[in-house]
PDB file of C-alpha atoms and ligand atoms in Angstrom:
ATOM      1  CA  MET A 211       0.000   0.000   0.000  1.00  0.00           C
ATOM      2  CA  PRO A 212       1.860   3.143  -1.143  1.00  0.00           C
ATOM      3  CA  LYS A 213       1.796   5.921   1.470  1.00  0.00           C
ATOM      4  CA  ILE A 214       1.833   9.519   0.287  1.00  0.00           C
ATOM      5  CA  LEU A 215       2.602  12.414   2.630  1.00  0.00           C
ATOM      6  CA  ILE A 216       0.973  15.699   1.590  1.00  0.00           C
ATOM      7  CA  LEU A 217       2.505  18.614   3.489  1.00  0.00           C
ATOM      8  CA  ASN A 218       1.136  22.147   3.513  1.00  0.00           C
ATOM      9  CA  GLY A 219       3.013  25.144   4.856  1.00  0.00           C
ATOM     10  CA  PRO A 220       2.081  28.410   6.555  1.00  0.00           C
ATOM     11  CA  ASN A 221      -1.198  30.239   5.993  1.00  0.00           C
ATOM     12  CA  LEU A 222      -2.642  27.446   3.876  1.00  0.00           C
ATOM     13  CA  ASN A 223      -4.984  26.756   6.822  1.00  0.00           C
ATOM     14  CA  LEU A 224      -6.663  30.036   5.794  1.00  0.00           C
ATOM     15  CA  LEU A 225      -7.527  28.893   2.272  1.00  0.00           C
ATOM     16  CA  GLY A 226     -11.050  29.833   1.316  1.00  0.00           C
ATOM     17  CA  ASN A 227     -10.738  33.261   2.971  1.00  0.00           C
ATOM     18  CA  ARG A 228      -7.145  34.078   2.090  1.00  0.00           C
ATOM     19  CA  GLU A 229      -6.807  36.124  -1.124  1.00  0.00           C
ATOM     20  CA  PRO A 230      -9.428  34.002  -2.939  1.00  0.00           C
ATOM     21  CA  GLU A 231      -8.690  35.796  -6.209  1.00  0.00           C
ATOM     22  CA  ILE A 232      -5.236  34.143  -6.072  1.00  0.00           C
ATOM     23  CA  TYR A 233      -5.813  30.937  -4.130  1.00  0.00           C
ATOM     24  CA  GLY A 234      -9.465  30.164  -4.866  1.00  0.00           C
ATOM     25  CA  HIS A 235     -12.506  29.592  -2.668  1.00  0.00           C
ATOM     26  CA  GLU A 236     -11.865  26.021  -1.564  1.00  0.00           C
ATOM     27  CA  THR A 237     -10.702  25.424   1.991  1.00  0.00           C
ATOM     28  CA  LEU A 238      -7.789  23.139   2.828  1.00  0.00           C
ATOM     29  CA  SER A 239     -10.293  20.698   4.240  1.00  0.00           C
ATOM     30  CA  ASP A 240     -12.182  20.716   0.881  1.00  0.00           C
ATOM     31  CA  ILE A 241      -8.881  19.976  -0.859  1.00  0.00           C
ATOM     32  CA  GLU A 242      -8.076  17.158   1.556  1.00  0.00           C
ATOM     33  CA  GLN A 243     -11.499  15.583   0.883  1.00  0.00           C
ATOM     34  CA  GLN A 244     -10.907  15.844  -2.877  1.00  0.00           C
ATOM     35  CA  CYS A 245      -7.511  14.137  -2.500  1.00  0.00           C
ATOM     36  CA  ARG A 246      -9.061  11.323  -0.421  1.00  0.00           C
ATOM     37  CA  GLN A 247     -11.866  10.904  -2.974  1.00  0.00           C
ATOM     38  CA  HIS A 248      -9.300  10.857  -5.804  1.00  0.00           C
ATOM     39  CA  VAL A 249      -7.441   7.833  -4.394  1.00  0.00           C
ATOM     40  CA  LYS A 250     -10.491   6.021  -3.036  1.00  0.00           C
ATOM     41  CA  ALA A 251     -10.485   3.355  -5.744  1.00  0.00           C
ATOM     42  CA  SER A 252      -6.715   2.794  -5.480  1.00  0.00           C
ATOM     43  CA  ASP A 253      -4.513   1.226  -2.822  1.00  0.00           C
ATOM     44  CA  ILE A 254      -2.867   4.577  -1.991  1.00  0.00           C
ATOM     45  CA  THR A 255      -3.128   5.947   1.537  1.00  0.00           C
ATOM     46  CA  ILE A 256      -2.586   9.623   2.249  1.00  0.00           C
ATOM     47  CA  ASP A 257      -1.376  11.526   5.260  1.00  0.00           C
ATOM     48  CA  PHE A 258      -2.492  15.149   4.776  1.00  0.00           C
ATOM     49  CA  ARG A 259      -0.977  17.768   7.109  1.00  0.00           C
ATOM     50  CA  GLN A 260      -0.582  21.518   7.527  1.00  0.00           C
ATOM     51  CA  SER A 261       1.659  23.549   9.790  1.00  0.00           C
ATOM     52  CA  ASN A 262       2.543  27.199  10.182  1.00  0.00           C
ATOM     53  CA  SER A 263       5.819  26.176  11.797  1.00  0.00           C
ATOM     54  CA  GLU A 264       8.992  25.525   9.805  1.00  0.00           C
ATOM     55  CA  GLY A 265      10.363  23.275  12.563  1.00  0.00           C
ATOM     56  CA  GLU A 266       7.244  21.124  12.608  1.00  0.00           C
ATOM     57  CA  LEU A 267       7.430  20.653   8.829  1.00  0.00           C
ATOM     58  CA  VAL A 268      11.095  19.630   9.212  1.00  0.00           C
ATOM     59  CA  ASP A 269      10.153  17.191  12.021  1.00  0.00           C
ATOM     60  CA  TRP A 270       7.428  15.640   9.855  1.00  0.00           C
ATOM     61  CA  LEU A 271       9.842  15.264   6.928  1.00  0.00           C
ATOM     62  CA  GLN A 272      12.419  13.599   9.175  1.00  0.00           C
ATOM     63  CA  GLY A 273       9.707  11.329  10.575  1.00  0.00           C
ATOM     64  CA  SER A 274       8.674  10.270   7.076  1.00  0.00           C
ATOM     65  CA  ILE A 275      12.066   8.772   6.195  1.00  0.00           C
ATOM     66  CA  GLY A 276      11.640   5.089   5.438  1.00  0.00           C
ATOM     67  CA  ILE A 277       7.903   5.350   6.189  1.00  0.00           C
ATOM     68  CA  VAL A 278       6.354   7.076   3.172  1.00  0.00           C
ATOM     69  CA  ASP A 279       6.697   6.249  -0.526  1.00  0.00           C
ATOM     70  CA  GLY A 280       6.170   9.745  -1.906  1.00  0.00           C
ATOM     71  CA  ILE A 281       5.902  13.360  -0.752  1.00  0.00           C
ATOM     72  CA  ILE A 282       3.816  16.200  -2.154  1.00  0.00           C
ATOM     73  CA  ILE A 283       4.780  19.486  -0.543  1.00  0.00           C
ATOM     74  CA  ASN A 284       3.302  22.960  -0.827  1.00  0.00           C
ATOM     75  CA  PRO A 285       5.833  24.765   1.378  1.00  0.00           C
ATOM     76  CA  ALA A 286       3.928  28.069   0.892  1.00  0.00           C
ATOM     77  CA  ALA A 287       6.107  31.060   1.906  1.00  0.00           C
ATOM     78  CA  TYR A 288       8.887  28.715   3.115  1.00  0.00           C
ATOM     79  CA  THR A 289       9.427  27.825  -0.552  1.00  0.00           C
ATOM     80  CA  HIS A 290      11.233  31.113  -0.916  1.00  0.00           C
ATOM     81  CA  THR A 291      13.168  31.138   2.362  1.00  0.00           C
ATOM     82  CA  SER A 292      13.773  27.719   3.876  1.00  0.00           C
ATOM     83  CA  VAL A 293      17.167  26.067   3.690  1.00  0.00           C
ATOM     84  CA  ALA A 294      15.964  23.905   6.610  1.00  0.00           C
ATOM     85  CA  ILE A 295      13.162  22.363   4.534  1.00  0.00           C
ATOM     86  CA  LEU A 296      15.555  21.932   1.597  1.00  0.00           C
ATOM     87  CA  ASP A 297      18.027  20.098   3.845  1.00  0.00           C
ATOM     88  CA  ALA A 298      15.290  17.870   5.311  1.00  0.00           C
ATOM     89  CA  LEU A 299      14.058  16.988   1.813  1.00  0.00           C
ATOM     90  CA  LYS A 300      17.619  16.039   0.850  1.00  0.00           C
ATOM     91  CA  GLN A 301      17.439  13.284   3.476  1.00  0.00           C
ATOM     92  CA  VAL A 302      14.329  11.572   2.137  1.00  0.00           C
ATOM     93  CA  ASP A 303      14.758   8.785  -0.377  1.00  0.00           C
ATOM     94  CA  CYS A 304      11.368   8.886  -2.087  1.00  0.00           C
ATOM     95  CA  PRO A 305       9.941  10.929  -4.991  1.00  0.00           C
ATOM     96  CA  ILE A 306       9.023  14.546  -4.168  1.00  0.00           C
ATOM     97  CA  ILE A 307       6.576  16.853  -5.944  1.00  0.00           C
ATOM     98  CA  GLU A 308       6.632  20.580  -5.218  1.00  0.00           C
ATOM     99  CA  LEU A 309       3.175  22.099  -5.501  1.00  0.00           C
ATOM    100  CA  HIS A 310       1.723  25.605  -5.533  1.00  0.00           C
ATOM    101  CA  LEU A 311      -1.840  26.724  -6.103  1.00  0.00           C
ATOM    102  CA  SER A 312      -0.747  29.882  -7.893  1.00  0.00           C
ATOM    103  CA  ASN A 313       1.705  30.265 -10.746  1.00  0.00           C
ATOM    104  CA  ILE A 314       4.648  31.529  -8.695  1.00  0.00           C
ATOM    105  CA  PHE A 315       6.486  32.564 -11.887  1.00  0.00           C
ATOM    106  CA  SER A 316       3.813  35.082 -12.832  1.00  0.00           C
ATOM    107  CA  ARG A 317       3.896  36.778  -9.408  1.00  0.00           C
ATOM    108  CA  GLU A 318       6.300  38.999  -7.440  1.00  0.00           C
ATOM    109  CA  SER A 319      10.001  38.385  -8.162  1.00  0.00           C
ATOM    110  CA  PHE A 320      10.654  37.085  -4.610  1.00  0.00           C
ATOM    111  CA  ARG A 321       8.231  34.209  -5.318  1.00  0.00           C
ATOM    112  CA  GLN A 322      10.082  33.189  -8.448  1.00  0.00           C
ATOM    113  CA  HIS A 323      12.934  31.543  -6.577  1.00  0.00           C
ATOM    114  CA  SER A 324      12.342  28.211  -4.838  1.00  0.00           C
ATOM    115  CA  TYR A 325      14.754  26.540  -2.441  1.00  0.00           C
ATOM    116  CA  ILE A 326      12.722  23.360  -2.914  1.00  0.00           C
ATOM    117  CA  SER A 327      12.761  22.876  -6.710  1.00  0.00           C
ATOM    118  CA  PRO A 328      16.353  21.541  -6.934  1.00  0.00           C
ATOM    119  CA  VAL A 329      15.406  18.476  -4.864  1.00  0.00           C
ATOM    120  CA  ALA A 330      11.909  17.926  -6.298  1.00  0.00           C
ATOM    121  CA  ASN A 331      11.271  15.424  -9.089  1.00  0.00           C
ATOM    122  CA  GLY A 332       8.827  17.926 -10.522  1.00  0.00           C
ATOM    123  CA  LEU A 333       6.854  21.096  -9.901  1.00  0.00           C
ATOM    124  CA  ILE A 334       3.139  21.709 -10.391  1.00  0.00           C
ATOM    125  CA  CYS A 335       1.865  25.278 -10.068  1.00  0.00           C
ATOM    126  CA  GLY A 336      -0.874  27.538 -11.325  1.00  0.00           C
ATOM    127  CA  PHE A 337      -3.781  25.059 -11.390  1.00  0.00           C
ATOM    128  CA  GLY A 338      -5.364  26.031  -8.079  1.00  0.00           C
ATOM    129  CA  ALA A 339      -6.808  23.215  -5.988  1.00  0.00           C
ATOM    130  CA  HIS A 340      -6.840  20.926  -9.038  1.00  0.00           C
ATOM    131  CA  GLY A 341      -3.042  20.929  -8.788  1.00  0.00           C
ATOM    132  CA  TYR A 342      -3.329  18.637  -5.746  1.00  0.00           C
ATOM    133  CA  LEU A 343      -5.064  16.007  -7.876  1.00  0.00           C
ATOM    134  CA  LEU A 344      -2.511  16.436 -10.674  1.00  0.00           C
ATOM    135  CA  ALA A 345       0.242  16.009  -8.066  1.00  0.00           C
ATOM    136  CA  MET A 346      -1.421  12.839  -6.745  1.00  0.00           C
ATOM    137  CA  ASP A 347      -1.428  11.358 -10.258  1.00  0.00           C
ATOM    138  CA  ALA A 348       2.191  12.384 -10.818  1.00  0.00           C
ATOM    139  CA  ILE A 349       3.439  10.976  -7.520  1.00  0.00           C
ATOM    140  CA  SER A 350       1.545   7.695  -8.053  1.00  0.00           C
ATOM    141  CA  ARG A 351       3.347   7.242 -11.352  1.00  0.00           C
ATOM    142  CA  LEU A 352       6.745   8.085  -9.828  1.00  0.00           C
ATOM    143  CA  VAL A 353       6.159   5.664  -6.944  1.00  0.00           C
ATOM    144  CA  SER A 354       5.101   2.800  -9.218  1.00  0.00           C
ATOM    145  CA  ASP A 355       8.035   3.475 -11.595  1.00  0.00           C
ATOM    146  CA  LYS A 356      10.398   3.333  -8.599  1.00  0.00           C
ATOM    147  CA  GLU A 357       8.864   0.065  -7.382  1.00  0.00           C
ATOM    148  CA  GLU A 358       9.328  -1.506 -10.815  1.00  0.00           C
ATOM    149  CA  SER A 359      12.965  -0.409 -11.214  1.00  0.00           C
TER     150      SER A 359
HETATM  151  C1  DQA O 661       1.898  29.291  -2.543  1.00  0.00           C
HETATM  152  C2  DQA O 661       2.747  30.375  -3.190  1.00  0.00           C
HETATM  153  C3  DQA O 661       3.657  31.031  -2.161  1.00  0.00           C
HETATM  154  O1  DQA O 661       4.431  32.062  -2.791  1.00  0.00           O
HETATM  155  C4  DQA O 661       2.843  31.644  -1.061  1.00  0.00           C
HETATM  156  O2  DQA O 661       3.694  32.191  -0.063  1.00  0.00           O
HETATM  157  C5  DQA O 661       1.853  30.724  -0.468  1.00  0.00           C
HETATM  158  C6  DQA O 661       1.145  29.789  -1.329  1.00  0.00           C
HETATM  159  C7  DQA O 661       0.859  28.697  -3.510  1.00  0.00           C
HETATM  160  O3  DQA O 661       0.327  27.633  -3.210  1.00  0.00           O
HETATM  161  O4  DQA O 661       0.555  29.318  -4.536  1.00  0.00           O
HETATM  162  O5  DQA O 661       1.571  30.777   0.718  1.00  0.00           O
HETATM  163  O6  DQA O 661       2.763  28.216  -2.161  1.00  0.00           O
END
């Protein structure tokens, strides 16, 4: 049973109310339900988490080593600042997808640099909440390719 960790960084708990013109009207809980629905017919299990704390995200990444088969991470603002999350991701040995609701490359210049991208297998951004489902499909493929190799 492949286990996928879906990590969400700071302020994503406010989705639905937070700048809906950028991030949409769905709450994080709506997105979690959609992810669970999306894998219902498969053997994938998901662990969906959010934290506003960089240290907690690092702890969860460390705790996932050897436990999860794939990681989807929307590091939110820590994308643009966190060497600690980069270093934690360097320690995991499973596929990683970096995810953003918005297209970070069409926004302010400080959002156009990611500390996370160099260690991610791929990046999905700009598709709003649907990006989570695209990321689930992408990580499933990466996990099954890894199992077969
Ligand atoms: C975000 C983009 C980040 O720049 C921002 O700080 C967020 C959300 C996104 O999902 O579009 O909090 O990661």
